[in-house]
XYZ file of C-alpha atoms in Angstrom:
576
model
C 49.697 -93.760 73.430
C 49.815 -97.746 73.727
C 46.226 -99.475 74.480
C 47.563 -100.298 77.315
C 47.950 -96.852 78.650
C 44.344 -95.946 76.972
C 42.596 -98.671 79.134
C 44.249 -97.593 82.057
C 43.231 -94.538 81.958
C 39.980 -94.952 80.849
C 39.590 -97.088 84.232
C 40.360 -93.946 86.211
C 37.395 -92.952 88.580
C 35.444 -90.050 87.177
C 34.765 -87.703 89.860
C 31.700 -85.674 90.526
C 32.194 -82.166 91.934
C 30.235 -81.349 95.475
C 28.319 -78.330 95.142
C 28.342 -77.193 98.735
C 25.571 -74.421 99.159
C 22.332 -73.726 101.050
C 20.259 -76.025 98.889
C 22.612 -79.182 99.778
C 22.919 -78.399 103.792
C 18.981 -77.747 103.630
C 18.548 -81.481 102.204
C 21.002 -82.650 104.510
C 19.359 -81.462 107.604
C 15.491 -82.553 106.260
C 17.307 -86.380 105.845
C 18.951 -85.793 109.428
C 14.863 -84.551 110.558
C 13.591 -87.927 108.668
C 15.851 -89.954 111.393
C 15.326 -87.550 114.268
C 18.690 -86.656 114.051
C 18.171 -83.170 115.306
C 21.598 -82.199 116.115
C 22.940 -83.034 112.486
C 19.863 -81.287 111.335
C 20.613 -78.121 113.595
C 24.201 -77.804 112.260
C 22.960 -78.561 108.698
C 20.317 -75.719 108.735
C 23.120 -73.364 110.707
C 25.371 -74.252 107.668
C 22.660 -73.195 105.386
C 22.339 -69.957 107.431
C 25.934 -68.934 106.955
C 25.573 -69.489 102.580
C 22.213 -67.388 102.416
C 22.014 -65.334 105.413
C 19.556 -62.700 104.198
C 17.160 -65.892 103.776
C 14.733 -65.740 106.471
C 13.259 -69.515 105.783
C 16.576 -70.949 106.590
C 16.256 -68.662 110.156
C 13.270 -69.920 110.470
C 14.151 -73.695 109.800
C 16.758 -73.117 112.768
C 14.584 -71.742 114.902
C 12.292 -74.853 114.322
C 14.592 -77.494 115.185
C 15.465 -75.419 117.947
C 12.202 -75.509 119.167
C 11.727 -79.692 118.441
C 14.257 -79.911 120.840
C 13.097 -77.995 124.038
C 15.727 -74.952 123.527
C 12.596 -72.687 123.357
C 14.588 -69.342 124.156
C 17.377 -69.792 121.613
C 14.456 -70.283 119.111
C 12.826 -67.261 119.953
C 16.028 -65.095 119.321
C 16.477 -66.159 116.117
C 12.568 -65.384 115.396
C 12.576 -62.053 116.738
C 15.774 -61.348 114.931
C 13.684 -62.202 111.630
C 11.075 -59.895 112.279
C 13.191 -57.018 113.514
C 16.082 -57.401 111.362
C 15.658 -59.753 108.319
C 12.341 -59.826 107.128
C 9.190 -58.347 109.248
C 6.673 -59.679 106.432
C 7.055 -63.056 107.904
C 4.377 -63.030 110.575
C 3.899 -66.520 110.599
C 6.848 -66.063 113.026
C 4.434 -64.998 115.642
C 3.038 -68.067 115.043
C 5.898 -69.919 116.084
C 6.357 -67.895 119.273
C 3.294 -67.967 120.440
C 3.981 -72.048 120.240
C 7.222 -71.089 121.798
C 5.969 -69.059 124.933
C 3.155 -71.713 125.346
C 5.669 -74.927 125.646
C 7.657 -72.352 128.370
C 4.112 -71.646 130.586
C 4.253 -67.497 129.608
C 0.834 -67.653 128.462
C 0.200 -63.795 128.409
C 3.695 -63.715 126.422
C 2.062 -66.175 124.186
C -1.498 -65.053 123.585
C 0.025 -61.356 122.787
C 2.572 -62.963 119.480
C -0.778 -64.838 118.583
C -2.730 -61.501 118.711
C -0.308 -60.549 116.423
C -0.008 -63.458 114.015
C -3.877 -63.140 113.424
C -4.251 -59.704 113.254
C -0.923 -59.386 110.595
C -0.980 -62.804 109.121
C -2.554 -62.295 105.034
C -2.839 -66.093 104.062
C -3.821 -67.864 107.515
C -1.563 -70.786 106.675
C -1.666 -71.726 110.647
C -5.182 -70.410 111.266
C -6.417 -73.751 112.121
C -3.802 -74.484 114.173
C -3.909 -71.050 116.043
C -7.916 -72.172 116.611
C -6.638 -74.312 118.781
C -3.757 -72.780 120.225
C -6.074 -69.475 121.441
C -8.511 -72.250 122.825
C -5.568 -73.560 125.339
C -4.867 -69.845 126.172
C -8.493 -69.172 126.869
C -8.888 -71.941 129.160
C -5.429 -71.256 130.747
C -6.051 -67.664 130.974
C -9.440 -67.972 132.521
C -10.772 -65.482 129.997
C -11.561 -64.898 126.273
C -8.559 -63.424 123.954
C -9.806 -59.675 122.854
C -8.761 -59.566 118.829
C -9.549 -57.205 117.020
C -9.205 -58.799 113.449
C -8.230 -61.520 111.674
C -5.962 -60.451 108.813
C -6.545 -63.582 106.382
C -10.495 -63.359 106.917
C -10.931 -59.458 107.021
C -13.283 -59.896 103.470
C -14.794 -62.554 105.044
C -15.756 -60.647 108.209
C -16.551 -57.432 106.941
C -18.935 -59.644 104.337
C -20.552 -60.606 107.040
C -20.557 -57.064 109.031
C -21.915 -55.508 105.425
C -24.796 -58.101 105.220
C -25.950 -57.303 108.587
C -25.996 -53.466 107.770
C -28.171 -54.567 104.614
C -30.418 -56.369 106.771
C -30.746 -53.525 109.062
C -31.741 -51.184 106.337
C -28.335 -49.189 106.365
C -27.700 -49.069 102.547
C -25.053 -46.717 102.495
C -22.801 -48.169 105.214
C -22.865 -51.666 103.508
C -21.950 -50.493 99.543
C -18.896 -48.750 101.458
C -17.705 -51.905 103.497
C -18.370 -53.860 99.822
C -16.885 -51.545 97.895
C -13.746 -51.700 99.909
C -13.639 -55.514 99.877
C -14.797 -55.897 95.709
C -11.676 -53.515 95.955
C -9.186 -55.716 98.176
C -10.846 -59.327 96.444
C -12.281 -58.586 93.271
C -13.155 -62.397 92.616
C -15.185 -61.785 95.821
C -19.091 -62.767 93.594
C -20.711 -62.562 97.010
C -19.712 -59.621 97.735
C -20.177 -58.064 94.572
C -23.873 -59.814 94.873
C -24.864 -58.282 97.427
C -23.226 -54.824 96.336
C -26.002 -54.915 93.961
C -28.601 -55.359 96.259
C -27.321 -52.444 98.102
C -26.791 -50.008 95.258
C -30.873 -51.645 94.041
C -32.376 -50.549 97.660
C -30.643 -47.046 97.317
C -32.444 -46.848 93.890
C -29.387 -46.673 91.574
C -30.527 -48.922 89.424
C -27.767 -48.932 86.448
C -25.246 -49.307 88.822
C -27.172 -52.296 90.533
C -27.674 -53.883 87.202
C -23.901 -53.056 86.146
C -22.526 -55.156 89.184
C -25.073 -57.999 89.005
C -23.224 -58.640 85.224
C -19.840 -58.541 86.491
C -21.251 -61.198 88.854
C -22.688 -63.176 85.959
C -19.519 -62.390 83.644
C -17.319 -64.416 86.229
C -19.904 -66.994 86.697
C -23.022 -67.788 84.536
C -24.955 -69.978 86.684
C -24.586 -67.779 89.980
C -28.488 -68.198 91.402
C -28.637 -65.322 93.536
C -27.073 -62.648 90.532
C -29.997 -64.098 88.115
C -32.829 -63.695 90.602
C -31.904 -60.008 91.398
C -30.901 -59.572 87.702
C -34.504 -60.637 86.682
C -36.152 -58.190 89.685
C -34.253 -55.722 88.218
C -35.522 -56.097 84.316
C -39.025 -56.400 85.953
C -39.314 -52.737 87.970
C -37.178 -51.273 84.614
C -39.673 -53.050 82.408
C -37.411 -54.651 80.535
C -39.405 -57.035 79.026
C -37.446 -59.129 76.073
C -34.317 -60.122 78.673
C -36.956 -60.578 81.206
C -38.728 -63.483 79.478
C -35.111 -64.844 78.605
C -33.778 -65.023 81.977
C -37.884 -66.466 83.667
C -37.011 -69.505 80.949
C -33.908 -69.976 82.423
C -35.006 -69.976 86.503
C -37.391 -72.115 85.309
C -35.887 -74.819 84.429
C -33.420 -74.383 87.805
C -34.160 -76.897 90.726
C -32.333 -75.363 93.194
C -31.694 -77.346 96.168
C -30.544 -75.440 99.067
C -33.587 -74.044 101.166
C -32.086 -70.530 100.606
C -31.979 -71.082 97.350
C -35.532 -72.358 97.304
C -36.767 -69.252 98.935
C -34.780 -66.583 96.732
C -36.248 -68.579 93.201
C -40.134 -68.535 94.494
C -40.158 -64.757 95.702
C -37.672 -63.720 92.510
C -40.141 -65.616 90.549
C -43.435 -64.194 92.622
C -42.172 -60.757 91.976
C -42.040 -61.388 88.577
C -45.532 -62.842 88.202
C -44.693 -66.595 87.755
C -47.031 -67.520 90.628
C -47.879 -70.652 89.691
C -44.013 -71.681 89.846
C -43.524 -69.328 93.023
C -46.270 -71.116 94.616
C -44.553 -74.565 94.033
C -41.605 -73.816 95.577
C -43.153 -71.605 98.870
C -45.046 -75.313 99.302
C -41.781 -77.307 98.829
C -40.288 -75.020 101.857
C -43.269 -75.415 103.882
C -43.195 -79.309 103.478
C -39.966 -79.539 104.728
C -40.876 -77.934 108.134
C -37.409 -76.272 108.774
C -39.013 -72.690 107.510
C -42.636 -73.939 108.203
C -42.110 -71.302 111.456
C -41.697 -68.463 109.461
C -44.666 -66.144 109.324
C -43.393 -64.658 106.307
C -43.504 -67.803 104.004
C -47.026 -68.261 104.749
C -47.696 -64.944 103.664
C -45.520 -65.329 100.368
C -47.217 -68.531 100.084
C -50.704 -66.661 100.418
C -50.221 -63.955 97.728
C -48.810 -66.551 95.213
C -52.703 -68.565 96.006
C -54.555 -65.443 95.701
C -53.169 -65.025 92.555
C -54.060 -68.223 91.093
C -57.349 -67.888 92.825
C -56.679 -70.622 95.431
C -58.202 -68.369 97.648
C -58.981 -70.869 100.612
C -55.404 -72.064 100.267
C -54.769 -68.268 100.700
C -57.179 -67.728 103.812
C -55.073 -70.874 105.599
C -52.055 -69.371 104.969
C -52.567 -65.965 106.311
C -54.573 -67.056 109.100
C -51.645 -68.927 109.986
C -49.090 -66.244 109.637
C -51.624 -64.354 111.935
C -51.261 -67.323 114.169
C -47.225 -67.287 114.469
C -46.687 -63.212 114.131
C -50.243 -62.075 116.281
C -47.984 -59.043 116.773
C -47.804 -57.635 112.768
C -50.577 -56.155 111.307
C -49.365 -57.960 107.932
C -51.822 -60.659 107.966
C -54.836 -59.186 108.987
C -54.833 -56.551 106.315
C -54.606 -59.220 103.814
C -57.188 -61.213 104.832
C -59.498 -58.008 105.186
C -58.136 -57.430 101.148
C -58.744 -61.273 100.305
C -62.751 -61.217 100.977
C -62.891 -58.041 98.601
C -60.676 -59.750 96.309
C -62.948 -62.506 96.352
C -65.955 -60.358 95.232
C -63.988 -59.198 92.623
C -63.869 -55.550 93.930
C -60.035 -55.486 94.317
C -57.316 -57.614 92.520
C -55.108 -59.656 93.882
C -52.180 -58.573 95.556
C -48.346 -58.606 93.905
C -46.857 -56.950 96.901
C -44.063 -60.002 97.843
C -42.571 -58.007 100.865
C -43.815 -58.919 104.244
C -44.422 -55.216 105.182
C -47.982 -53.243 104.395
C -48.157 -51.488 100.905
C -45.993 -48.252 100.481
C -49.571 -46.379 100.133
C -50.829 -48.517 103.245
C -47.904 -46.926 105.140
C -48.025 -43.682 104.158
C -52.068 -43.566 105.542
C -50.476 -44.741 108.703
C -48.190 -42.027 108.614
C -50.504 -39.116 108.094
C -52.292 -40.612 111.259
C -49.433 -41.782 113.433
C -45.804 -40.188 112.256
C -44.267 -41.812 115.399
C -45.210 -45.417 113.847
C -43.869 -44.784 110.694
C -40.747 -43.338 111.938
C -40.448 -46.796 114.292
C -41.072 -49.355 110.607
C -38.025 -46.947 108.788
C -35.833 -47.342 111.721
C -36.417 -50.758 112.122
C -37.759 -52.742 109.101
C -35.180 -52.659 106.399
C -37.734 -53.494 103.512
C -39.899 -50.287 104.425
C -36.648 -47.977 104.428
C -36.064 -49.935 100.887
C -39.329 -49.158 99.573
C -38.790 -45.260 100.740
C -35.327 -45.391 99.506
C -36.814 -46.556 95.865
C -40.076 -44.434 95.873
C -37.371 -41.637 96.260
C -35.936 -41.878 92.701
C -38.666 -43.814 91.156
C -42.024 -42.756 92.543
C -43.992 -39.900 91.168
C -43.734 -36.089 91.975
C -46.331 -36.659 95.204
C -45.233 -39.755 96.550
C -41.387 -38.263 96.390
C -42.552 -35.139 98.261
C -44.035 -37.255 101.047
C -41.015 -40.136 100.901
C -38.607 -36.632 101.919
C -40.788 -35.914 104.627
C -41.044 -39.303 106.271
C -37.216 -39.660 105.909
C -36.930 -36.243 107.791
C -38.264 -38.287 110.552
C -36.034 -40.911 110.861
C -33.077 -38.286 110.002
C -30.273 -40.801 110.138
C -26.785 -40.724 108.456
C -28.566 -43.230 105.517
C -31.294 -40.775 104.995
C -28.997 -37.508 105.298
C -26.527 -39.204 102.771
C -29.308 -40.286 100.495
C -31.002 -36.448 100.587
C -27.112 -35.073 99.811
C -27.321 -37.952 96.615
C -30.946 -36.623 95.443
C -29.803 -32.887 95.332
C -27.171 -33.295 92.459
C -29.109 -35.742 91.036
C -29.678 -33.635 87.617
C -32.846 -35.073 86.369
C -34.751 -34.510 89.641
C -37.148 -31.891 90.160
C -36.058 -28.610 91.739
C -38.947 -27.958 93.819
C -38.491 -31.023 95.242
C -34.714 -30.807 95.960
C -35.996 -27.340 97.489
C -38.114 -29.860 100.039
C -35.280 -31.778 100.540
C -32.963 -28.873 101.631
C -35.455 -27.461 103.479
C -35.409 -31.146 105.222
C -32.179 -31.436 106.083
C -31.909 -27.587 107.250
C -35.161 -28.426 109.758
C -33.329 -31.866 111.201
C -30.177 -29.774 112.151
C -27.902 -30.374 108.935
C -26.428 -26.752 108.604
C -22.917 -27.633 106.486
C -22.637 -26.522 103.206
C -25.130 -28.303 100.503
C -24.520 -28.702 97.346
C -27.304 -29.179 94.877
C -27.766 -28.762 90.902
C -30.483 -26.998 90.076
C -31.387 -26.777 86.244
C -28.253 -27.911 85.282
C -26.286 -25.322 87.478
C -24.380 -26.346 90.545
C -24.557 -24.304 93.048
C -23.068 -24.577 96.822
C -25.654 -23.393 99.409
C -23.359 -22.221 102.366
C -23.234 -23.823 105.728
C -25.744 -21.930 108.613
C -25.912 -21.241 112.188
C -26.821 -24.765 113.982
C -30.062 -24.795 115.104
C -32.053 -26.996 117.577
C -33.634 -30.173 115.512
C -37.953 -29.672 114.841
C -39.790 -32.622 115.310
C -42.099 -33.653 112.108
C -42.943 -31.131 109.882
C -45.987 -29.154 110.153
C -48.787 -28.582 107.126
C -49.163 -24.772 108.126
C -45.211 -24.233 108.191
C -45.152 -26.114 104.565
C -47.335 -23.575 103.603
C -45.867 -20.641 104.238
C -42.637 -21.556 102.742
C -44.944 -22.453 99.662
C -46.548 -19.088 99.314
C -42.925 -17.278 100.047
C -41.299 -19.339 97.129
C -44.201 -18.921 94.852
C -43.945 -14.792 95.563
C -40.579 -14.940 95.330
C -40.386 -17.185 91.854
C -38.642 -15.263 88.941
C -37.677 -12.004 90.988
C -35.266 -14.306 93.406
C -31.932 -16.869 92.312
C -31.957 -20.450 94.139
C -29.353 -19.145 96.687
C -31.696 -16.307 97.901
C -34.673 -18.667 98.122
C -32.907 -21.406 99.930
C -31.598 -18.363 102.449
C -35.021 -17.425 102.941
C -35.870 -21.227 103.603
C -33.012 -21.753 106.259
C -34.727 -18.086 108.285
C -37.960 -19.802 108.065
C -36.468 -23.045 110.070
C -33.961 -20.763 111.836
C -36.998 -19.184 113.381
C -39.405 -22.060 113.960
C -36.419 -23.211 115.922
C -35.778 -21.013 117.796
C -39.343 -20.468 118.976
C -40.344 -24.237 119.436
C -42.440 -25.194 120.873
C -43.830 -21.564 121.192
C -44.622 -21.358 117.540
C -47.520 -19.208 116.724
C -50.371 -19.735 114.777
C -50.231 -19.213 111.695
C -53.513 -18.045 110.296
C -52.553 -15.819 107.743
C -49.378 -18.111 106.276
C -49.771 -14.884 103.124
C -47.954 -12.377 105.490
C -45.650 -14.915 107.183
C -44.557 -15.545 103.408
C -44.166 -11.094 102.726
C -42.585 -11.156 106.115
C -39.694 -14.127 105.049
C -39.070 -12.182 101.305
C -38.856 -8.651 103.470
C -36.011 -9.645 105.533
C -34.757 -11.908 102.415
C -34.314 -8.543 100.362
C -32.944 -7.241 103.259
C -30.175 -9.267 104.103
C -29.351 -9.642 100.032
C -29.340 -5.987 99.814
C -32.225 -5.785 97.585
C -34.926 -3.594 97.082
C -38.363 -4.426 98.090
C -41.095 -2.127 97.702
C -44.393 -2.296 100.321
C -46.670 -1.699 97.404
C -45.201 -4.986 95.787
C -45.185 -7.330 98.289
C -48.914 -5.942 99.454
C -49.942 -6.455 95.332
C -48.888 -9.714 95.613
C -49.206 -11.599 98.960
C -52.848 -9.645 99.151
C -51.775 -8.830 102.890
C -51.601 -5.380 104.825
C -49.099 -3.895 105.700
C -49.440 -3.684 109.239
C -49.829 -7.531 109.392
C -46.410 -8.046 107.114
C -44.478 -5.383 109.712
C -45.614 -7.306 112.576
C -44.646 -10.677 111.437
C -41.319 -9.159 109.899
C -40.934 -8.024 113.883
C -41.356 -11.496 115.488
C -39.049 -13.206 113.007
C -36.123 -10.328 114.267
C -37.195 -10.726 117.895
C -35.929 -14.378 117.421
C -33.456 -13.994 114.856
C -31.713 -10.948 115.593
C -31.536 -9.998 111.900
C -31.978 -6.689 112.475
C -29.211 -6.174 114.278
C -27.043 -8.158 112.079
C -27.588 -5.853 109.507
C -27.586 -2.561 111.340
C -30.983 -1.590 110.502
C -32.897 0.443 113.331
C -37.052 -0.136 112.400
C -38.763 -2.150 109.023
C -38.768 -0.473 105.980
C -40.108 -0.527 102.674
C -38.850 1.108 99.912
């Protein structure tokens, strides 16, 4: 070929190919949108409908312009046809016509696609904006807009519904609304915080302490997981962490009033008074929390402890001053002259409720009062809630009795949880049956007792007894201590449901019970009887040390009532 020819040809014009597809007509119409050309832009996006037609962005691009020009109907078929036919994940398109109905006056049209954009919508991308859109319905309306949920702050919400429930005292309700969101948002720490705090005031400790980690795991410095980690070490006596994780609060200066408030009573609880005391003083300075009856009293038993006792006298004088109503402050100050004397020691107690033994005097002298603090004081139910699987053998038998009172679904679940507990005692999971038989809980139980797990059957329903009598106690005593070693735990807890199946059915008609010894012969009689097992009169004379007359006329007022008798087709008492 002659240079000639070469040059020519290398002066040919090279030409680029067009790719013509979505991705072109969709940066056509956005330069078209940067002029307000919005008729190039419509039949740019319409091109880039007919390349990728299962795409519902490009729909959805169309439907936009459509709107931007006024042509609010056309825009709304193309946006229902997206959610019926192309992709119904993309709620965000109730978004749009909600806008749509709105620009065309159909405001009940609108505010039901916005319902549904909230309710549906997972990220909230136009949350803000639908703020404001819901505000112009409101007012256009004349009335609020009922919704139910929003979909992108569900966590957030039920958060908020499960710390209320803690705050109320209903343990149980709150781990199940946290353990559904820890569940949904596992990255949720505050959640997962307070989780531990609600498994803590149930008094399942290793799964409190367990969660508190995973909070510290994700992030070290979280102030609320090391203040409830370090209450935790301090009622498990875990000393060497303990001292590790005081060093570290104390050299936090945490800035936040709330976080003020949770350092000085973590660090109260713990014994650091002196530092406690510093910071209930830095919150009272401050004045926003210097209304709070409680901080003086923190304030007080941190004083009392360093033996600023007039600083502690001020204090609780002026709790007394803003809550006249609690009887919090003047019990203290009654404690602080003795303390002064040296006759008592100082108080560690950081709640702003009486002592647990300070309630339970109140108790044995006013039930209804008691039952009132559980109900409403969510520290008290904490403190019965923890006496329950930490206290000693006494105070447990009288934290299941006071619960009977209150008889809620927190204390029925947390009875349920303490009979197949395995390391509980079985006498005292016989209390707590015999507590949830006498406040009307007749479905099938299921308890372990020593190391067996047995499922007590469900009884007839009977009529709730108020609180539980001393004498009727007793006679279920003396039957279970007749019955002990001749009787299995399913025969002994049928012989405790008749006992409340009768006392029900008599209330308040109950008779006195002066000699409880052949009540108890009377409750194993018909017990043999309705196990088909032999019971002799000698034995159950021997050892209840009652006649025999007396046990045949109780046996015949517990039939009278029961109807056993005739449930078992037996014509008169007999022993054999």
């Amino acid at each position: 070929m002659s240079q000639r020819k070469r040059a020519a040809k290398n002066r040919r014009p090279k030409v680029i190919p067009m790719r013509l597809d979505a991705t072109f007509f969709f940066e056509r119409a956005v330069q078209s949108l940067d002029r307000y050309h919005y008729d190039k832009a419509l039949k740019y996006f319409r091109r880039a409908v007919e390349y990728e037609p299962e795409n519902p962005v490009n729909h959805c691009n169309m439907a936009g312009i459509l709107s931007e020009m006024g042509r609010y109907e056309e825009s709304n078929v193309i946006l229902r046809s997206v959610l019926d036919q192309i992709d119904p994940a993309m709620t965000e398109c109730y978004y749009y016509l909600a806008n749509n109905y709105a620009n065309m006056e159909l405001y009940e049209a609108a505010e039901e696609a916005l319902v549904r954009y909230l309710e549906n919508d997972l990220d909230g991308q136009f949350l803000d904006e639908a703020d404001e859109l819901l505000d112009l319905l409101n007012y256009e309306l004349n009335r609020p807009t009922k919704i139910s949920t929003i979909k992108s702050r569900e966590n957030i919400y039920a958060h908020d519904k499960a710390r209320e429930l803690l705050e109320a005292g209903h343990f149980a309700e709150a781990v199940k609304i946290l353990e559904e969101i820890i569940q949904r948002q596992p990255d949720f720490l505050a959640a997962r915080n307070n989780l531990g705090l609600a498994y803590y005031y149930m008094g399942l400790f290793d799964q409190s302490v367990a969660t508190i980690t995973e909070v510290l795991d994700a992030e070290p410095g979280n102030l609320h997981a090391l203040c409830n980690l370090a209450i935790f070490y301090q009622h498990s006596n875990q000393e060497e962490p303990l001292r590790e994780l005081i060093e570290k609060l104390n050299k936090t200066v945490p800035f936040h009033p709330e976080h003020v408030f949770k350092m000085a009573t973590t660090l109260g609880i713990v014994g650091e008074h002196r530092e406690a005391y510093s910071h209930f003083r830095r919150l009272l300075r401050t004045g926003e929390l210097a209304g709070e009856p409680s901080l003086h009293h923190f304030a007080a038993v941190a004083a009392t402890n360093l033996l600023r006792y007039d600083d502690a006298e001020r204090h609780w004088k002026q709790a007394e001053k803003l809550d006249p109503q609690s009887p919090v402050p003047s019990f203290y100050l009654d404690k602080l002259d003795k303390v002064r004397k040296g006759e008592e020691r100082a108080p560690t107690h950081y709640h702003y409720h009486l002592p647990f033994e300070e309630q339970f005097k109140q108790w044995e002298n006013s039930p209804g009062q008691v039952t009132e603090a559980l109900k409403r004081e969510p520290l008290i139910r904490s403190s019965f809630f923890w006496a329950l699987r930490h206290g000693d053998r006494k105070t447990k038998v009288q934290v299941i009795q006071a619960l009977g009172l209150v008889a809620d679904e927190e204390v029925i679940e947390a009875l349920k949880a303490f009979l197949i507990d395995a390391d509980e005692d079985d006498e005292l999971k016989r209390v707590a049956v015999l507590v949830l038989r006498s406040i009307g809980v007749q479905d099938a139980l299921t308890v372990t007792f020593s190391g067996r797990t047995l499922t007590l059957e469900a009884r007839r329903k009977s009529a709730r007894l108020p609180v539980w009598d001393n004498a009727w106690q007793a006679v279920l005593e003396q039957a279970l201590e007749g019955m002990s070693g001749r009787y299995d735990v399913v025969q002994q807890h049928d012989m405790m449901t008749l006992w409340v199946d009768y006392l029900s059915r008599v209330y308040p008609e109950v008779p006195k019970l002066h000699k409880s010894t052949g009540w108890a012969a009377a409750l194993e009689y018909w017990t043999a009887k309705m196990h088909r097992r032999t019971v002799t009169y000698a034995d159950l004379v021997n050892r209840y040390g009652v006649s025999q007359a007396s046990i045949s006329r109780y046996a015949n007022r517990i039939d009278e009532a029961c109807g056993i008798r005739e449930k078992l087709d037996l014509t008169t008492p007999s022993f054999h």
